Amino acid sequence: MKKNTICIQGGWQPKNGEARVLPIYQSTTFKYESSAEMGKLFDLEAEGYFYTRLANPTNDAVAKKIADLEGGVGAILTSSGQAANFYAVFNICQAGDHLISTSQIYGGTFNLFGVTLKKLGIETTFVDADATPEEIEKAFRPNTKCVFGEMISNPSMNVLDLEKFATLAHAHGVPLIVDNTFATPINCRPFEWGADIVTHSTTKYMDGHAMVVGGVVVDSGNFDWEANAEKFPGLTTPDDSYHGLTYTKSFGKLAYITKCTAQLMRDLGSIPSPMNAFLLNVGLTTLHLRMERHCSNALKVAQWLQDNPKVAWVKYCDLPGDKYHDLQQKYLPNGSCGVMSFGLKGTRADAEKFMDNLKMICIVTHVADARTCVLHPASHTHRQLTDEQLVEAGVAPDLIRLSVGIEDVEDIIADLDQAMNA
């Protein structure tokens, strides 16, 4: 099926007499007729459900829909985007390991990698996403286990050169993990450009209505773990917690996502509730329609800002002349997303006053849903970073992040105009 059809028809395929709409399996546990049947589930020798912390039919249907949208072999829902990025990395990294990440990423992820993972003995080297391959090459070490980047960085709005990073990662026998939250699989499928693992904060466009926090990890099934067996013993050597089972030998292309489910979710438990998965599925049904409107509205708003004498600069890769326009045309030819950043002529206080003057557009700690919203990252999402780290993450003090919704674009522009004039 095409992506637009998968949004509506994917994931849940009812059998004769079953509910047409995905049911909410609001149950922690599942009944079996014999102890032997249950035992096979615990040994990963049979498919099925026995406890919602590991898997649930509602969650699995939604995960399958997202995997199909991205073109992957499997996926697992998590309770947040932060959990998804943590699981994606921790599934193949352990104490003593190293990863490379672009520095232009969401502030929470920057802190996760730079502070929390460091406490677990996993070191991160941050590199400029725009650096040359030769410069990035210097960051690799013998214990490097993965490379991470955001397809469209939040909030700096850089576009990742997927082929450049995939080539570098694969040359060193490690996978490329890409956070595809802003682009969504509607506008870009990183697997088609060499990425191996994709993550999302489903809280954003996939939900689209600011109703439920969530995340997802999607596996392409393309990375050859056995060819790099010495780097990934967790996947290629026996797991004592499952009676010596080896994931690559038992599950093939599903090795990575099976380990993520059977080991990490079992032990860490960041599972979303079936109700949240159900609501996420409602949002996914219209994802293809909303992304088209987000992008068309955002381009008109970006053009208006660009022509406004009160605006110092606008960063939106769909604009001709933007630093990342060529990469946008290559990887996101149908549009990037509805999020942009800009700065006003004036002081940081002027930026805050402008936001306070908005009437319809709200100041919220959120982005990428149906309603237009605005945020000042230096004062909000990135306030834990030093001035030096802000610059490294591409967050200028005057940067205003604007997430353009699906309202009438003339109303969005009118609110921006009156707030600037005030």
Coordinates of C-alpha atoms in Angstrom, one line a residue:
M1 CA 0.0 0.0 0.0
K2 CA 1.0 3.6 -0.5
K3 CA 1.8 5.7 2.5
N4 CA -1.5 7.6 2.4
T5 CA -3.4 4.3 2.5
I6 CA -1.2 2.9 5.2
C7 CA -2.2 5.8 7.4
I8 CA -5.8 4.7 7.2
Q9 CA -5.7 1.0 6.6
G10 CA -2.3 -0.1 8.1
G11 CA -1.6 -2.0 11.4
W12 CA -5.0 -3.5 12.2
Q13 CA -6.4 -6.0 9.8
P14 CA -9.7 -7.4 11.3
K15 CA -10.7 -10.9 10.7
N16 CA -14.2 -12.0 10.0
G17 CA -16.5 -10.7 12.7
E18 CA -13.9 -8.7 14.5
A19 CA -14.1 -4.9 15.2
R20 CA -13.5 -2.7 12.2
V21 CA -11.8 -0.1 14.4
L22 CA -8.7 -1.0 16.3
P23 CA -9.8 -2.2 19.8
I24 CA -8.3 -1.0 23.0
Y25 CA -6.9 -4.0 24.8
Q26 CA -7.0 -2.4 28.2
S27 CA -5.7 -5.4 30.1
T28 CA -2.4 -6.0 31.9
T29 CA -2.4 -9.7 31.3
F30 CA -3.7 -12.5 29.0
K31 CA -5.1 -15.9 29.7
Y32 CA -3.7 -19.3 28.5
E33 CA -5.0 -22.8 28.8
S34 CA -1.7 -24.5 29.9
S35 CA 1.5 -23.7 31.7
A36 CA 3.5 -25.0 28.8
E37 CA 2.0 -22.4 26.4
M38 CA 2.9 -19.6 28.9
G39 CA 6.4 -21.0 29.3
K40 CA 7.0 -20.9 25.5
L41 CA 6.1 -17.2 25.5
F42 CA 8.6 -16.4 28.3
D43 CA 11.3 -18.3 26.3
L44 CA 10.5 -16.3 23.2
E45 CA 9.7 -19.6 21.4
A46 CA 6.1 -18.6 20.5
E47 CA 4.4 -15.4 19.6
G48 CA 1.6 -14.0 21.7
Y49 CA 0.8 -11.8 24.7
F50 CA 1.2 -12.4 28.4
Y51 CA 1.9 -9.1 30.0
T52 CA 1.4 -5.6 28.6
R53 CA 4.8 -4.3 29.8
L54 CA 6.3 -6.3 27.0
A55 CA 3.6 -6.3 24.4
N56 CA 0.0 -5.5 23.8
P57 CA -2.2 -6.1 20.7
T58 CA -3.3 -2.4 20.5
N59 CA 0.3 -1.2 20.8
D60 CA 1.6 -3.7 18.3
A61 CA -1.0 -2.8 15.7
V62 CA 0.0 0.9 15.9
A63 CA 3.8 0.0 15.9
K64 CA 3.2 -2.1 12.8
K65 CA 1.5 0.8 11.1
I66 CA 4.5 3.1 11.8
A67 CA 6.9 0.4 10.7
D68 CA 5.1 0.0 7.4
L69 CA 5.0 3.8 6.9
E70 CA 8.8 4.0 7.4
G71 CA 9.4 0.8 5.4
G72 CA 10.9 -1.1 8.3
V73 CA 10.6 -4.7 9.5
G74 CA 9.4 -3.9 13.0
A75 CA 8.9 -1.3 15.6
I76 CA 8.2 -0.8 19.3
L77 CA 6.2 2.0 20.9
T78 CA 7.6 3.7 24.0
S79 CA 6.2 6.1 26.5
S80 CA 8.0 9.1 25.1
G81 CA 10.3 10.3 22.4
Q82 CA 13.1 10.5 25.0
A83 CA 12.5 6.9 25.9
A84 CA 12.7 6.0 22.2
N85 CA 16.1 7.6 21.7
F86 CA 17.4 6.1 24.9
Y87 CA 16.2 2.6 23.9
A88 CA 17.6 3.0 20.4
V89 CA 21.1 3.7 21.7
F90 CA 21.1 1.6 24.8
N91 CA 20.0 -1.5 22.9
I92 CA 23.5 -1.6 21.3
C93 CA 25.6 0.4 23.8
Q94 CA 26.9 -0.5 27.2
A95 CA 29.4 0.9 29.8
G96 CA 32.7 1.5 28.0
D97 CA 31.1 2.2 24.6
H98 CA 31.1 5.4 22.6
L99 CA 28.6 7.0 20.2
I100 CA 28.7 10.0 17.8
S101 CA 25.9 12.5 17.7
T102 CA 25.3 15.7 15.7
S103 CA 25.3 18.6 18.1
Q104 CA 22.2 20.2 16.4
I105 CA 19.6 18.1 18.3
Y106 CA 16.8 18.7 20.7
G107 CA 18.0 20.0 24.1
G108 CA 16.6 17.0 26.0
T109 CA 18.4 14.5 23.8
F110 CA 21.6 16.5 24.0
N111 CA 21.4 16.3 27.8
L112 CA 20.4 12.5 27.6
F113 CA 23.6 11.8 25.6
G114 CA 26.0 14.2 27.2
V115 CA 25.0 13.8 30.9
T116 CA 22.8 10.8 31.6
L117 CA 24.5 8.3 29.3
K118 CA 27.8 9.5 30.6
K119 CA 26.7 8.4 34.1
L120 CA 26.1 4.9 32.7
G121 CA 29.6 4.8 31.3
I122 CA 28.7 5.6 27.7
E123 CA 30.5 8.5 26.2
T124 CA 29.2 10.8 23.4
T125 CA 31.2 12.9 21.0
F126 CA 29.1 15.7 19.5
V127 CA 30.0 16.8 15.9
D128 CA 28.8 19.6 13.7
A129 CA 26.3 18.1 11.2
D130 CA 27.7 20.4 8.5
A131 CA 31.3 19.4 9.1
T132 CA 33.1 17.7 6.3
P133 CA 33.4 13.9 6.2
E134 CA 37.1 14.2 7.0
E135 CA 36.3 16.2 10.1
I136 CA 33.6 13.8 11.3
E137 CA 35.9 10.9 10.6
K138 CA 38.2 12.0 13.4
A139 CA 35.4 11.4 16.0
F140 CA 35.2 7.6 15.4
R141 CA 36.9 5.3 17.9
P142 CA 37.3 1.5 18.1
N143 CA 34.5 1.4 20.7
T144 CA 32.1 3.6 18.6
K145 CA 28.8 1.7 18.4
C146 CA 26.4 4.1 16.5
V147 CA 25.9 7.5 14.9
F148 CA 22.9 9.6 15.7
G149 CA 21.3 12.7 14.1
E150 CA 17.9 14.4 13.6
M151 CA 16.5 14.6 10.1
I152 CA 15.3 18.1 10.8
S153 CA 16.9 19.4 13.9
N154 CA 14.9 20.9 16.7
P155 CA 14.9 23.9 17.0
S156 CA 17.8 24.9 14.7
M157 CA 16.0 23.5 11.7
N158 CA 19.1 22.0 10.0
V159 CA 18.6 19.3 7.4
L160 CA 20.7 16.2 7.9
D161 CA 22.7 14.9 5.0
L162 CA 21.6 11.3 5.3
E163 CA 23.9 9.8 2.7
K164 CA 27.0 11.5 4.2
F165 CA 26.4 10.2 7.7
A166 CA 25.2 6.7 6.5
T167 CA 28.4 6.3 4.4
L168 CA 30.6 7.3 7.4
A169 CA 28.7 5.1 9.9
H170 CA 28.8 2.0 7.6
A171 CA 32.5 2.5 6.8
H172 CA 33.1 1.9 10.5
G173 CA 30.7 -1.0 10.8
V174 CA 28.1 0.9 12.9
P175 CA 24.4 1.8 12.3
L176 CA 23.0 5.3 11.6
I177 CA 20.1 6.2 14.0
V178 CA 17.9 9.1 12.7
D179 CA 15.2 10.9 14.7
N180 CA 12.6 11.6 12.0
T181 CA 10.1 13.4 14.2
F182 CA 9.7 16.6 12.3
A183 CA 9.7 15.2 8.7
T184 CA 7.6 12.1 9.5
P185 CA 7.6 9.2 7.0
I186 CA 5.2 11.2 4.9
N187 CA 7.9 13.6 3.9
C188 CA 11.0 11.5 4.3
R189 CA 11.9 7.8 4.8
P190 CA 15.5 7.8 6.0
F191 CA 15.8 4.0 5.4
E192 CA 15.8 4.8 1.6
W193 CA 18.9 6.9 2.1
G194 CA 20.9 4.5 4.2
A195 CA 19.7 5.0 7.8
D196 CA 19.4 1.8 9.8
I197 CA 17.2 2.8 12.8
V198 CA 14.6 5.5 13.0
T199 CA 13.0 7.1 16.1
H200 CA 10.1 9.5 16.6
S201 CA 8.6 11.5 19.3
T202 CA 5.0 10.4 18.3
T203 CA 3.9 13.2 20.7
K204 CA 4.4 15.6 17.7
Y205 CA 2.9 15.2 14.2
M206 CA 2.0 11.5 14.5
D207 CA -0.4 12.3 17.3
G208 CA -1.0 15.7 15.9
H209 CA -3.5 16.9 18.5
A210 CA -1.3 17.3 21.7
M211 CA -3.2 14.5 23.4
V212 CA -0.6 11.8 24.3
V213 CA 3.1 11.7 24.9
G214 CA 4.8 8.8 23.1
G215 CA 7.7 7.5 21.1
V216 CA 8.7 4.7 18.7
V217 CA 11.8 2.9 17.6
V218 CA 11.7 1.4 14.0
D219 CA 14.2 -1.1 12.7
S220 CA 15.0 -1.2 9.0
G221 CA 16.2 -4.8 9.3
N222 CA 19.1 -3.8 6.9
F223 CA 22.1 -3.6 9.2
D224 CA 24.2 -6.7 9.3
W225 CA 24.9 -7.3 13.0
E226 CA 26.7 -10.6 12.3
A227 CA 29.1 -9.0 9.9
N228 CA 30.2 -6.7 12.8
A229 CA 29.6 -9.3 15.6
E230 CA 32.5 -8.2 17.8
K231 CA 31.0 -4.7 18.1
F232 CA 27.5 -5.9 19.1
P233 CA 27.8 -8.9 21.6
G234 CA 24.4 -8.1 23.0
L235 CA 22.9 -9.2 19.7
T236 CA 25.4 -11.8 18.5
T237 CA 26.3 -13.7 21.6
P238 CA 24.0 -15.8 24.0
D239 CA 21.7 -13.8 26.3
D240 CA 21.9 -15.6 29.7
S241 CA 18.6 -13.9 30.7
Y242 CA 16.9 -16.0 28.0
H243 CA 18.6 -19.4 28.5
G244 CA 21.4 -18.6 26.1
L245 CA 19.3 -17.4 23.2
T246 CA 21.2 -15.4 20.5
Y247 CA 19.0 -12.8 18.9
T248 CA 20.7 -12.7 15.5
K249 CA 20.5 -16.5 15.1
S250 CA 16.9 -16.8 16.4
F251 CA 15.3 -13.7 14.9
G252 CA 17.4 -12.7 11.8
K253 CA 16.3 -9.3 10.6
L254 CA 14.1 -8.8 13.7
A255 CA 17.1 -9.3 16.1
Y256 CA 17.4 -5.6 17.0
I257 CA 13.8 -4.9 17.6
T258 CA 13.2 -8.2 19.4
K259 CA 16.0 -7.5 21.9
C260 CA 14.7 -4.0 22.4
T261 CA 11.3 -5.5 23.3
A262 CA 12.3 -8.6 25.2
Q263 CA 15.2 -7.2 27.1
L264 CA 15.0 -3.4 27.5
M265 CA 11.2 -3.1 27.7
R266 CA 11.1 -6.1 30.1
D267 CA 13.7 -4.4 32.4
L268 CA 12.9 -0.7 32.0
G269 CA 9.2 -0.7 31.3
S270 CA 8.7 2.5 29.3
I271 CA 5.6 1.1 27.7
P272 CA 2.7 3.4 26.6
S273 CA -0.8 2.5 27.8
P274 CA -3.1 0.9 25.2
M275 CA -5.4 3.9 25.5
N276 CA -2.5 6.2 24.5
A277 CA -1.6 3.9 21.6
F278 CA -5.3 4.0 20.4
L279 CA -5.3 7.8 20.5
L280 CA -2.0 7.9 18.6
N281 CA -3.6 5.7 15.9
V282 CA -6.4 8.2 15.5
G283 CA -3.8 10.8 14.8
L284 CA -2.0 8.6 12.3
T285 CA -5.1 8.2 10.3
T286 CA -4.9 11.8 9.1
L287 CA -1.1 12.3 9.2
H288 CA -0.8 12.5 5.4
L289 CA -3.5 15.1 5.1
R290 CA -2.2 17.2 8.0
M291 CA 1.4 17.2 6.8
E292 CA 0.4 18.6 3.4
R293 CA -1.5 21.5 5.1
H294 CA 1.3 22.1 7.7
C295 CA 3.8 22.5 4.9
S296 CA 1.7 24.7 2.6
N297 CA 0.8 27.0 5.5
A298 CA 4.4 27.1 6.8
L299 CA 5.8 28.1 3.4
K300 CA 3.3 31.1 3.2
V301 CA 4.1 32.2 6.7
A302 CA 7.9 31.9 6.1
Q303 CA 7.6 34.0 2.9
W304 CA 5.6 36.6 4.9
L305 CA 8.2 36.7 7.6
Q306 CA 11.0 37.0 5.1
D307 CA 9.4 40.1 3.6
N308 CA 8.6 41.7 6.9
P309 CA 10.9 44.7 7.8
K310 CA 10.6 43.8 11.6
V311 CA 12.1 40.4 11.1
A312 CA 15.9 40.0 11.2
W313 CA 16.1 36.5 9.8
V314 CA 14.1 33.4 8.9
K315 CA 15.2 29.8 8.9
Y316 CA 13.0 27.4 6.9
C317 CA 14.6 25.0 4.5
D318 CA 11.7 25.1 2.0
L319 CA 12.6 28.8 1.2
P320 CA 14.9 29.2 -1.9
G321 CA 18.1 30.6 -0.6
D322 CA 18.0 28.9 2.7
K323 CA 21.3 27.2 3.6
Y324 CA 19.6 23.8 3.6
H325 CA 17.4 24.2 0.6
D326 CA 19.4 21.9 -1.6
L327 CA 19.3 19.1 1.0
Q328 CA 15.5 19.8 1.4
Q329 CA 15.0 19.4 -2.3
K330 CA 17.0 16.2 -2.2
Y331 CA 15.5 14.5 0.8
L332 CA 12.2 16.3 1.4
P333 CA 11.0 17.4 -2.1
N334 CA 7.3 17.5 -1.1
G335 CA 7.9 19.7 1.9
S336 CA 9.8 19.5 5.2
C337 CA 7.4 20.3 8.1
G338 CA 5.5 23.1 9.7
V339 CA 8.2 24.3 12.0
M340 CA 10.5 27.2 11.4
S341 CA 12.7 29.6 13.4
F342 CA 13.1 33.3 13.1
G343 CA 14.5 36.3 14.9
L344 CA 13.1 39.8 15.3
K345 CA 15.1 43.0 14.9
G346 CA 15.6 44.0 18.5
T347 CA 16.5 42.5 21.9
R348 CA 15.7 39.3 23.6
A349 CA 13.1 41.2 25.6
D350 CA 11.5 42.3 22.4
A351 CA 11.1 38.6 21.4
E352 CA 9.5 37.8 24.7
K353 CA 7.1 40.8 24.4
F354 CA 6.1 39.8 20.9
M355 CA 5.1 36.4 22.1
D356 CA 3.2 37.8 25.0
N357 CA 1.2 39.9 22.5
L358 CA 0.0 36.9 20.5
K359 CA -3.7 36.2 20.8
M360 CA -4.6 33.0 18.9
I361 CA -1.1 31.6 18.8
C362 CA -0.2 30.1 22.2
I363 CA 3.1 29.9 24.1
V364 CA 3.4 26.2 24.9
T365 CA 6.2 23.7 25.6
H366 CA 5.2 21.8 22.5
V367 CA 5.6 21.8 18.8
A368 CA 4.2 20.1 15.7
D369 CA 0.5 19.7 16.3
A370 CA -2.7 21.0 14.6
R371 CA -2.6 24.3 16.5
T372 CA 0.0 27.1 15.8
C373 CA 2.3 27.6 18.8
V374 CA 5.5 29.5 19.6
L375 CA 8.4 29.1 22.0
H376 CA 11.6 30.8 22.9
P377 CA 14.1 27.9 23.3
A378 CA 16.8 29.8 25.1
S379 CA 14.3 30.6 27.9
H380 CA 12.4 27.4 27.8
T381 CA 13.4 24.0 26.3
H382 CA 17.1 24.7 26.2
R383 CA 17.5 26.8 29.3
Q384 CA 19.6 24.1 31.0
L385 CA 22.3 24.7 28.4
T386 CA 25.2 27.1 28.7
D387 CA 25.6 30.0 26.2
E388 CA 28.4 28.0 24.6
Q389 CA 26.2 24.9 24.3
L390 CA 23.3 27.0 22.9
V391 CA 25.6 28.2 20.1
E392 CA 26.8 24.6 19.5
A393 CA 23.2 23.4 19.3
G394 CA 22.4 26.2 16.8
V395 CA 20.1 28.0 19.2
A396 CA 20.6 31.8 19.1
P397 CA 19.4 33.9 22.0
D398 CA 16.8 35.6 19.8
L399 CA 15.6 32.4 18.1
I400 CA 11.8 32.1 18.2
R401 CA 10.5 28.6 17.2
L402 CA 7.2 28.8 15.4
S403 CA 5.2 25.7 14.8
V404 CA 2.6 26.5 12.1
G405 CA -0.7 24.7 12.5
I406 CA -3.5 23.8 10.1
E407 CA -5.7 26.8 10.8
D408 CA -6.5 29.3 8.0
V409 CA -3.1 30.7 7.1
E410 CA -4.5 34.3 6.9
D411 CA -5.5 34.1 10.6
I412 CA -2.0 32.9 11.5
I413 CA -0.4 35.7 9.6
A414 CA -2.8 38.3 11.1
D415 CA -2.0 37.3 14.6
L416 CA 1.8 37.5 13.9
D417 CA 1.3 40.9 12.3
Q418 CA -0.7 42.4 15.2
A419 CA 1.7 41.1 17.8
M420 CA 4.7 42.6 15.9
N421 CA 2.8 46.0 15.6
A422 CA 2.0 46.0 19.2

